[in-house]
Amino acid sequence: IGSILVFAIIGTTISAIVIGFGLYFLGIAGVVYQLNFLESFAFGSLISAVDPVATVAIFHALNVDPVLNMLVFGESILNDAIAIVLTTTILESTDGATSTAEAILMGFNRFCLMFFASAGIGVVFALISALLLKHVDLRKNPSLEFGMMLVFTYAPYVLAEGIHLSGIMAILFCGIVMSHYTHFNLSTVTQITMQQTLRTLSFIAETCVFAYLGLALFSFKHRAEPALIVWSLILCLIGRACNIFPLAILVNKFREHQITKKMMFIMWFSGLRGAISYALSLHLNFSDETRHVIITTTLIIVLITTLIFGGATMPLLKFMRATKNSTSKRLRRKKKDREVTLSKTRE
């Protein structure tokens, strides 16, 4: 979990800074569509949210190293929340009367407050639910038990959003703690019902999001800036590299199971952008022209990374695995025949 937190928190911040500074100075130089300091870093933060859904599905199909699967999947879950908090922090900490240094300091304070307070709310609700279900026997009434679980899972999100914190961060940490404590205090019936219900809802939500993403190509007014799109994509790759490789070398000093160079490369390659980035771009309160440029750029980057990088993941993994002499043809054939599903909710 320590490595995942390092990649998700520090890595996402590094990526946002690289992209934000890069676009800001390229805009000043007249190379790309000019964005001001706030707009550059808001875009850098939202485009730093990775969603390697295709990569994770292929990992399951090819049965890759569990550590690699855990790192990519774990980072993608927490990374979305970090990107949302970063973007919200940047948008809320702006004041025309403050200097850049003061704005950065205010943004850092706001980020820490939002991150730790939201996580704390989620943890508190999860612990309360664990204690309540431990001392109150509801095993003979699974309907009430199931209803209480739904309340305790949704309550931290509502409270966090109500006091202008991060609901997704609260519900994420609530889910993590609940899976370790509350889950084992439930009856077997409620455990199965809860898991299958949430997996089904997650699958439906995921499908709707990607359907909406596809329809967005034809539903909104777009303004494409080719130079901005190309340089944003390049900076995404550079920011991802500055995130993965140095931090992987750092965490290797404290890990028993080392992250190999091959794993680092696959983690870098799996930095697909997804629906979170696009959703955040829709909520930017900039001028209409700038907003349309950022939305179009984000949508195109999401589609390019998902289709090209996601589509190239299978051949890349097979090529890199082909160098292993220990893999037999029979095992390769079995792994090739395994079903590939694009859902994160697969067991």
C-alpha atoms as one frame of an Amber mdcrd trajectory, in Angstrom:
protein
   0.000   0.000   0.000   2.944   2.322   0.638   4.150   2.104  -2.952   0.636
   2.727  -4.261   0.293   5.828  -2.081   3.651   7.138  -3.300   2.728   6.690
  -6.964  -0.807   8.010  -6.514  -0.104  11.070  -4.353   3.451  12.171  -5.132
   3.404  10.803  -8.674   0.155  12.497  -9.649   1.410  15.781  -8.219   4.665
  15.485 -10.185   2.741  14.756 -13.376   0.422  17.729 -12.820   3.381  20.055
 -12.208   5.251  18.860 -15.312   2.211  19.259 -17.560   1.130  22.544 -15.966
   4.531  24.226 -16.168   5.154  22.824 -19.641   1.931  24.174 -21.121   2.282
  27.489 -19.309   5.756  28.200 -20.707   4.901  26.814 -24.150   1.933  29.175
 -24.197   4.133  32.130 -23.260   6.529  31.142 -26.056   3.632  31.094 -28.514
   4.083  27.425 -29.375   0.618  26.337 -28.213  -2.719  27.947 -27.400  -1.937
  30.219 -24.465  -3.353  29.287 -21.083  -2.743  31.373 -17.986  -1.112  29.980
 -14.841  -4.376  28.802 -13.294  -5.726  27.254 -16.490  -2.448  25.443 -17.193
  -2.275  23.828 -13.777  -5.982  23.040 -13.683  -5.586  21.225 -16.995  -2.385
  19.544 -15.785  -4.193  18.275 -12.699  -7.249  16.917 -14.471  -5.301  15.246
 -17.270  -3.085  13.497 -14.687  -5.952  11.173 -13.730  -5.153   7.754 -15.207
  -7.754   5.080 -15.930  -6.011   1.983 -17.337  -9.202  -0.068 -17.619  -8.074
  -1.825 -20.805  -4.636  -2.515 -19.357  -6.031  -4.000 -16.140  -8.384  -6.235
 -18.137  -5.474  -7.508 -20.219  -3.448  -8.058 -17.044  -6.212 -10.371 -15.830
  -6.324 -12.195 -19.154  -2.574 -12.767 -19.383  -2.097 -13.466 -15.689   0.774
 -11.021 -15.250   2.818 -10.547 -12.098   0.350  -9.914  -9.226   2.564  -7.126
  -7.886   2.423  -5.289 -11.221  -1.338  -5.775 -11.389  -1.721  -4.477  -7.837
   0.446  -1.409  -8.470  -1.334  -0.375 -11.676  -4.835  -1.107 -10.397  -4.255
   0.399  -6.950  -2.689   3.539  -8.355  -5.547   4.022 -10.822  -8.146   3.863
  -8.036  -6.434   6.343  -5.720  -5.071   8.473  -8.555  -8.566   9.523  -9.646
  -9.335  10.859  -6.189  -6.004  12.694  -5.994  -6.557  14.311  -9.404 -10.032
  15.459  -8.366  -8.702  16.945  -5.130  -5.815  18.651  -6.955  -8.089  20.177
  -9.587 -10.637  21.313  -7.013  -7.873  22.773  -4.857  -6.421  24.789  -7.730
  -9.818  26.142  -8.751 -10.791  27.083  -5.194  -7.499  28.648  -4.094  -7.411
  31.380  -6.722  -7.660  35.007  -5.828  -6.595  37.839  -8.078  -5.185  39.772
  -5.117  -2.731  37.070  -4.072   0.711  36.463  -5.513   1.742  33.226  -7.188
   3.715  32.071  -4.127   0.776  32.776  -1.826  -1.585  30.993  -4.202   0.690
  27.928  -4.232   0.895  27.925  -0.422  -2.871  28.317  -0.102  -3.348  25.545
  -2.631  -1.034  23.220  -0.704  -2.854  23.927   2.558  -6.203  23.402   0.872
  -5.011  20.128  -0.644  -3.795  18.787   2.707  -7.020  19.829   4.413  -9.215
  18.297   1.729  -7.191  15.083   1.508  -6.836  14.290   5.200 -10.247  15.600
   6.275 -12.055  13.678   3.531 -10.092  10.506   4.252 -10.763  10.939   7.966
 -14.511  11.206   7.401 -14.486   7.980   5.413 -12.418   6.130   8.010 -14.636
   7.309  10.889 -17.840   6.157   9.184 -16.268   2.807   8.326 -15.084   2.219
  11.898 -18.491   3.196  13.304 -20.176   0.717  10.965 -17.708  -2.007  11.967
 -18.287  -1.423  15.694 -22.055  -1.172  15.301 -22.375  -4.377  13.311 -20.008
  -6.148  15.687 -22.069  -5.405  18.794 -25.567  -5.321  17.245 -26.596  -8.702
  15.899 -28.498  -8.200  12.648 -27.629 -11.540  11.087 -31.221 -12.729  11.343
 -32.429  -9.644   9.491 -30.263  -9.370   6.349 -32.528  -6.753   4.743 -31.917
  -4.307   7.588 -28.229  -5.200   7.605 -27.983  -4.550   3.867 -29.830  -1.246
   4.225 -27.488  -0.089   6.976 -24.495  -0.922   4.814 -25.870   1.191   1.978
 -26.385   4.093   4.383 -22.881   3.833   5.820 -21.289   3.648   2.371 -23.142
   6.685   1.005 -23.172   8.859   4.139 -19.457   9.861   4.061 -19.815  10.967
   0.437 -22.824  13.155   1.234 -21.205  14.670   4.335 -17.896  15.400   2.599
 -19.597  17.034  -0.375 -21.883  18.977   1.949 -18.947  20.629   3.725 -17.059
  21.200   0.440 -14.542  18.399   0.811 -13.910  15.475  -1.541 -16.733  12.949
  -1.540 -14.851  10.464  -3.701 -11.882  10.536  -1.325 -14.178   9.942   1.656
 -16.016   7.036   0.050 -12.737   5.526  -1.187 -11.172   5.346   2.271 -14.491
   4.260   3.732 -14.532   1.331   1.317 -10.927   0.392   2.090 -11.535   0.275
   5.848 -14.911  -1.454   5.464 -13.360  -4.219   3.381 -10.932  -4.949   6.224
 -13.277  -4.684   9.212 -17.000  -4.207   8.509 -17.174  -6.941   5.876 -16.315
  -9.667   8.387 -19.045  -8.539  10.787 -21.763  -9.131   8.197 -23.782 -12.277
   7.707 -22.818 -14.478   4.772 -26.008 -13.546   2.924 -25.327  -9.815   3.255
 -21.678 -10.232   2.292 -22.625 -11.881  -0.991 -25.551  -9.524  -1.640 -23.459
  -6.430  -0.957 -20.579  -7.545  -3.146 -22.737  -8.515  -6.106 -24.943  -5.421
  -5.842 -21.997  -3.032  -5.807 -20.235  -4.923  -8.608 -23.373  -4.683 -10.724
 -23.826  -0.971 -10.009 -20.151  -0.374 -10.733 -20.380  -2.210 -14.047 -23.491
  -0.251 -15.083 -21.918   3.070 -14.097 -18.699   2.222 -15.932 -20.609   1.284
 -19.083 -22.684   4.473 -18.975 -19.580   6.617 -18.517 -17.798   5.179 -21.539
 -20.975   5.377 -23.618 -21.272   9.043 -22.644 -17.625   9.543 -23.534 -18.251
   8.219 -27.035 -21.412  10.273 -27.514 -19.547  13.405 -26.402 -17.782  13.440
 -29.766 -21.066  14.415 -31.400 -22.846  16.197 -28.555 -20.792  19.319 -27.886
 -19.209  22.183 -29.736 -15.523  21.406 -30.111 -12.525  23.583 -30.809  -9.378
  21.648 -31.628  -5.932  23.204 -31.249  -3.550  20.691 -32.889  -0.390  22.113
 -31.298  -1.947  22.030 -27.831  -3.168  18.464 -28.330   0.210  17.189 -29.539
   2.233  18.937 -26.846  -0.236  17.949 -24.137   0.115  14.317 -25.180   3.915
  14.605 -25.174   3.890  16.252 -21.750   1.559  13.527 -20.452   4.151  10.932
 -21.449   7.002  12.986 -19.981   5.070  13.625 -16.772   4.239   9.937 -16.491
   7.923   9.077 -16.940   8.961  11.620 -14.278   6.361   9.995 -12.054   7.050
   6.280 -12.535  10.791   5.823 -13.009  12.246   8.000 -10.201   9.587   6.954
  -7.686   9.966   3.269  -8.573  13.710   3.513  -7.947  12.952   5.255  -4.646
  10.392   2.733  -3.364  12.641  -0.163  -4.412  14.963   0.843  -1.581  12.207
  -0.091   0.874  10.608  -3.045  -0.953  11.389  -6.717  -0.670   9.716  -7.497
  -4.007  11.546  -5.174  -6.399   9.854  -3.289  -9.227  11.846  -4.345 -12.285
  12.650  -2.116 -15.251  10.186  -4.092 -17.339   7.457  -3.435 -14.778   8.381
   0.259 -14.699   8.018   0.467 -18.473   4.638  -1.280 -18.422   3.439   1.039
 -15.639   4.545   4.026 -17.706   2.864   2.662 -20.830  -0.378   1.947 -18.964
  -0.984   5.608 -18.123  -4.227   5.834 -20.085  -6.464   8.824 -19.486 -10.132
   8.142 -18.834 -13.549   9.466 -17.980 -12.468  11.260 -14.791 -10.306  13.661
 -16.812 -13.153  14.430 -19.184 -15.675  14.865 -16.364 -13.365  17.324 -14.589
 -12.880  19.334 -17.782 -16.651  19.820 -18.053 -16.723  21.545 -14.652 -14.099
  24.207 -15.376 -15.393  27.748 -14.953 -13.220  29.479 -17.526 -14.166  31.559
 -20.549 -16.206  29.736 -23.185 -13.347  29.677 -25.682 -10.780  28.317 -23.229
 -13.270  25.844 -21.814 -14.083  24.434 -25.261 -10.376  24.150 -26.091  -9.622
  22.266 -22.861 -12.652  19.971 -23.212 -11.769  19.085 -26.802  -8.099  18.534
 -25.958  -9.004  16.322 -22.999 -11.471  14.254 -25.018  -8.991  13.663 -27.838
  -6.211  12.679 -25.406  -8.571  10.260 -23.642  -9.545   8.639 -26.940  -5.955
   8.462 -28.246  -4.527   6.940 -25.077  -7.415   4.493 -24.671  -7.477   3.296
 -28.276  -3.770   3.395 -29.163  -2.024   2.714 -25.863  -4.789   0.430 -24.615
  -4.855  -1.452 -27.899  -1.078  -1.813 -27.955  -0.865  -3.214 -24.431  -1.627
  -6.817 -25.422   1.051  -6.992 -28.172   3.529  -5.216 -25.897   3.012  -7.656
 -23.032   3.222 -10.639 -25.360   6.423  -9.283 -26.888   8.006  -8.670 -23.503
   6.864 -12.056 -22.204   8.185 -13.758 -25.351  11.706 -13.146 -24.105  11.056
 -15.442 -21.147  12.333 -18.909 -21.904  10.434 -20.402 -18.996   7.023 -19.855
 -20.563   5.798 -22.897 -22.418   3.663 -22.851 -25.545   0.887 -24.675 -23.750
   0.631 -22.011 -21.060   0.719 -19.272 -23.662  -2.122 -20.917 -25.546  -4.199
 -21.167 -22.381  -3.599 -17.533 -21.500  -4.389 -16.478 -25.034  -7.729 -18.232
 -24.907  -8.774 -16.621 -21.641 -11.575 -14.121 -21.842 -10.708 -10.427 -21.880
 -13.218  -8.173 -20.145 -12.923  -4.401 -19.890 -14.478  -4.133 -16.449 -12.676
  -3.249 -13.250 -15.389  -5.095 -11.365 -14.276  -8.554 -12.426 -13.575 -10.895
  -9.531
